[in-house]
Amino acid sequence: MTMTTAAKSILLVEDEPLVLQTTADLLEHDGYRVVGACNFREAVEALEAEPDLAVMVTDISIGAGGDGVDLARLVAERFPKVRTVIVSGALRPLGDAYPKDAIFFTK
């Protein structure tokens, strides 16, 4: 079975440039199309401009404008078809702090 373009499109939100680029490179090597964003505003702009995004992977700390949990809530409300994965190496939000369909794991 082959993946559709939409199933292979990922929004990666990370404020650390090296982590963003390295993760994007790994995903692209495995055949995914990656749209990168380094903060809340860029992520929302990408979601609005890229209707075929299937998954968003976001760090919790993403700079000014809001955090990854805020972004996950916005995605659940405005872009319900986009699956969300929240990651963090430092913070662990409570289970009810992020949308019920979002997945959290530590880096």
mmCIF file of C-alpha atoms in Angstrom:
data_model
loop_
_atom_site.group_PDB
_atom_site.id
_atom_site.type_symbol
_atom_site.label_atom_id
_atom_site.label_comp_id
_atom_site.label_asym_id
_atom_site.label_seq_id
_atom_site.Cartn_x
_atom_site.Cartn_y
_atom_site.Cartn_z
ATOM 1 C CA MET A 1 0.000 0.000 0.000
ATOM 2 C CA THR A 2 1.353 3.429 -0.872
ATOM 3 C CA MET A 3 0.830 6.553 1.180
ATOM 4 C CA THR A 4 -1.017 9.454 -0.358
ATOM 5 C CA THR A 5 0.678 12.837 -0.551
ATOM 6 C CA ALA A 6 -1.513 14.083 2.304
ATOM 7 C CA ALA A 7 -0.584 11.156 4.536
ATOM 8 C CA LYS A 8 3.064 11.909 3.864
ATOM 9 C CA SER A 9 2.906 15.644 4.683
ATOM 10 C CA ILE A 10 4.105 16.712 8.131
ATOM 11 C CA LEU A 11 4.269 20.101 9.826
ATOM 12 C CA LEU A 12 7.295 20.136 12.119
ATOM 13 C CA VAL A 13 7.313 22.922 14.728
ATOM 14 C CA GLU A 14 10.577 23.423 16.619
ATOM 15 C CA ASP A 15 12.325 26.610 17.754
ATOM 16 C CA GLU A 16 15.807 25.050 17.833
ATOM 17 C CA PRO A 17 17.119 25.349 14.228
ATOM 18 C CA LEU A 18 19.474 22.378 14.441
ATOM 19 C CA VAL A 19 16.801 20.096 15.887
ATOM 20 C CA LEU A 20 14.302 21.306 13.260
ATOM 21 C CA GLN A 21 16.694 20.684 10.367
ATOM 22 C CA THR A 22 17.974 17.325 11.613
ATOM 23 C CA THR A 23 14.471 15.987 12.256
ATOM 24 C CA ALA A 24 13.231 17.300 8.902
ATOM 25 C CA ASP A 25 16.161 15.645 7.125
ATOM 26 C CA LEU A 26 15.406 12.287 8.768
ATOM 27 C CA LEU A 27 11.721 12.456 7.867
ATOM 28 C CA GLU A 28 12.435 13.567 4.300
ATOM 29 C CA HIS A 29 14.914 10.710 3.917
ATOM 30 C CA ASP A 30 12.052 8.335 4.782
ATOM 31 C CA GLY A 31 9.851 9.870 2.077
ATOM 32 C CA TYR A 32 7.839 12.433 4.019
ATOM 33 C CA ARG A 33 7.249 15.976 2.819
ATOM 34 C CA VAL A 34 8.120 18.264 5.719
ATOM 35 C CA VAL A 35 6.984 21.834 6.244
ATOM 36 C CA GLY A 36 9.045 23.475 8.974
ATOM 37 C CA ALA A 37 7.999 26.231 11.349
ATOM 38 C CA CYS A 38 10.009 27.713 14.191
ATOM 39 C CA ASN A 39 7.212 29.387 16.167
ATOM 40 C CA PHE A 40 3.454 29.526 16.757
ATOM 41 C CA ARG A 41 2.767 32.149 14.076
ATOM 42 C CA GLU A 42 4.719 30.323 11.365
ATOM 43 C CA ALA A 43 2.924 27.091 12.257
ATOM 44 C CA VAL A 44 -0.516 28.678 11.883
ATOM 45 C CA GLU A 45 0.515 30.268 8.579
ATOM 46 C CA ALA A 46 1.714 26.884 7.322
ATOM 47 C CA LEU A 47 -1.520 25.179 8.370
ATOM 48 C CA GLU A 48 -3.540 27.807 6.519
ATOM 49 C CA ALA A 49 -1.364 27.601 3.394
ATOM 50 C CA GLU A 50 -0.918 23.807 3.240
ATOM 51 C CA PRO A 51 -4.294 22.049 3.221
ATOM 52 C CA ASP A 52 -2.724 18.613 2.651
ATOM 53 C CA LEU A 53 -0.871 18.476 5.988
ATOM 54 C CA ALA A 54 -1.799 15.265 7.788
ATOM 55 C CA VAL A 55 0.323 15.435 10.938
ATOM 56 C CA MET A 56 1.796 18.159 13.102
ATOM 57 C CA VAL A 57 4.734 17.367 15.376
ATOM 58 C CA THR A 58 5.394 20.201 17.811
ATOM 59 C CA ASP A 59 7.706 20.847 20.700
ATOM 60 C CA ILE A 60 6.082 22.476 23.725
ATOM 61 C CA SER A 61 8.567 25.353 23.819
ATOM 62 C CA ILE A 62 8.254 27.054 20.432
ATOM 63 C CA GLY A 63 9.143 30.645 21.204
ATOM 64 C CA ALA A 64 6.928 33.709 21.355
ATOM 65 C CA GLY A 65 3.253 33.715 20.457
ATOM 66 C CA GLY A 66 2.119 30.576 22.263
ATOM 67 C CA ASP A 67 3.392 27.153 23.167
ATOM 68 C CA GLY A 68 2.938 23.744 21.572
ATOM 69 C CA VAL A 69 -0.031 22.898 23.793
ATOM 70 C CA ASP A 70 -1.797 26.130 22.730
ATOM 71 C CA LEU A 71 -1.002 25.228 19.142
ATOM 72 C CA ALA A 72 -2.394 21.705 19.598
ATOM 73 C CA ARG A 73 -5.657 23.181 20.916
ATOM 74 C CA LEU A 74 -5.883 25.548 17.943
ATOM 75 C CA VAL A 75 -5.245 22.689 15.510
ATOM 76 C CA ALA A 76 -7.944 20.554 17.162
ATOM 77 C CA GLU A 77 -10.442 23.403 16.739
ATOM 78 C CA ARG A 78 -9.512 24.802 13.311
ATOM 79 C CA PHE A 79 -7.836 21.881 11.538
ATOM 80 C CA PRO A 80 -9.458 18.736 12.999
ATOM 81 C CA LYS A 81 -8.141 16.434 10.253
ATOM 82 C CA VAL A 82 -4.526 17.150 11.275
ATOM 83 C CA ARG A 83 -3.188 14.619 13.791
ATOM 84 C CA THR A 84 -1.023 16.146 16.535
ATOM 85 C CA VAL A 85 2.061 14.835 18.292
ATOM 86 C CA ILE A 86 3.449 16.965 21.132
ATOM 87 C CA VAL A 87 7.025 16.339 22.267
ATOM 88 C CA SER A 88 9.206 17.782 24.996
ATOM 89 C CA GLY A 89 12.399 16.955 26.766
ATOM 90 C CA ALA A 90 11.721 19.282 29.685
ATOM 91 C CA LEU A 91 7.986 19.661 30.237
ATOM 92 C CA ARG A 92 5.223 17.111 30.643
ATOM 93 C CA PRO A 93 1.724 18.574 30.426
ATOM 94 C CA LEU A 94 -1.131 16.973 32.315
ATOM 95 C CA GLY A 95 -3.313 14.713 30.189
ATOM 96 C CA ASP A 96 -6.228 17.150 30.162
ATOM 97 C CA ALA A 97 -3.993 20.097 29.189
ATOM 98 C CA TYR A 98 -3.882 19.077 25.523
ATOM 99 C CA PRO A 99 -6.590 17.825 23.129
ATOM 100 C CA LYS A 100 -7.755 14.262 23.719
ATOM 101 C CA ASP A 101 -6.729 13.188 20.199
ATOM 102 C CA ALA A 102 -3.180 14.538 20.587
ATOM 103 C CA ILE A 103 -0.305 12.260 21.514
ATOM 104 C CA PHE A 104 2.483 13.293 23.901
ATOM 105 C CA PHE A 105 5.912 11.766 24.314
ATOM 106 C CA THR A 106 9.243 12.849 25.734
ATOM 107 C CA LYS A 107 12.321 13.532 23.612
#
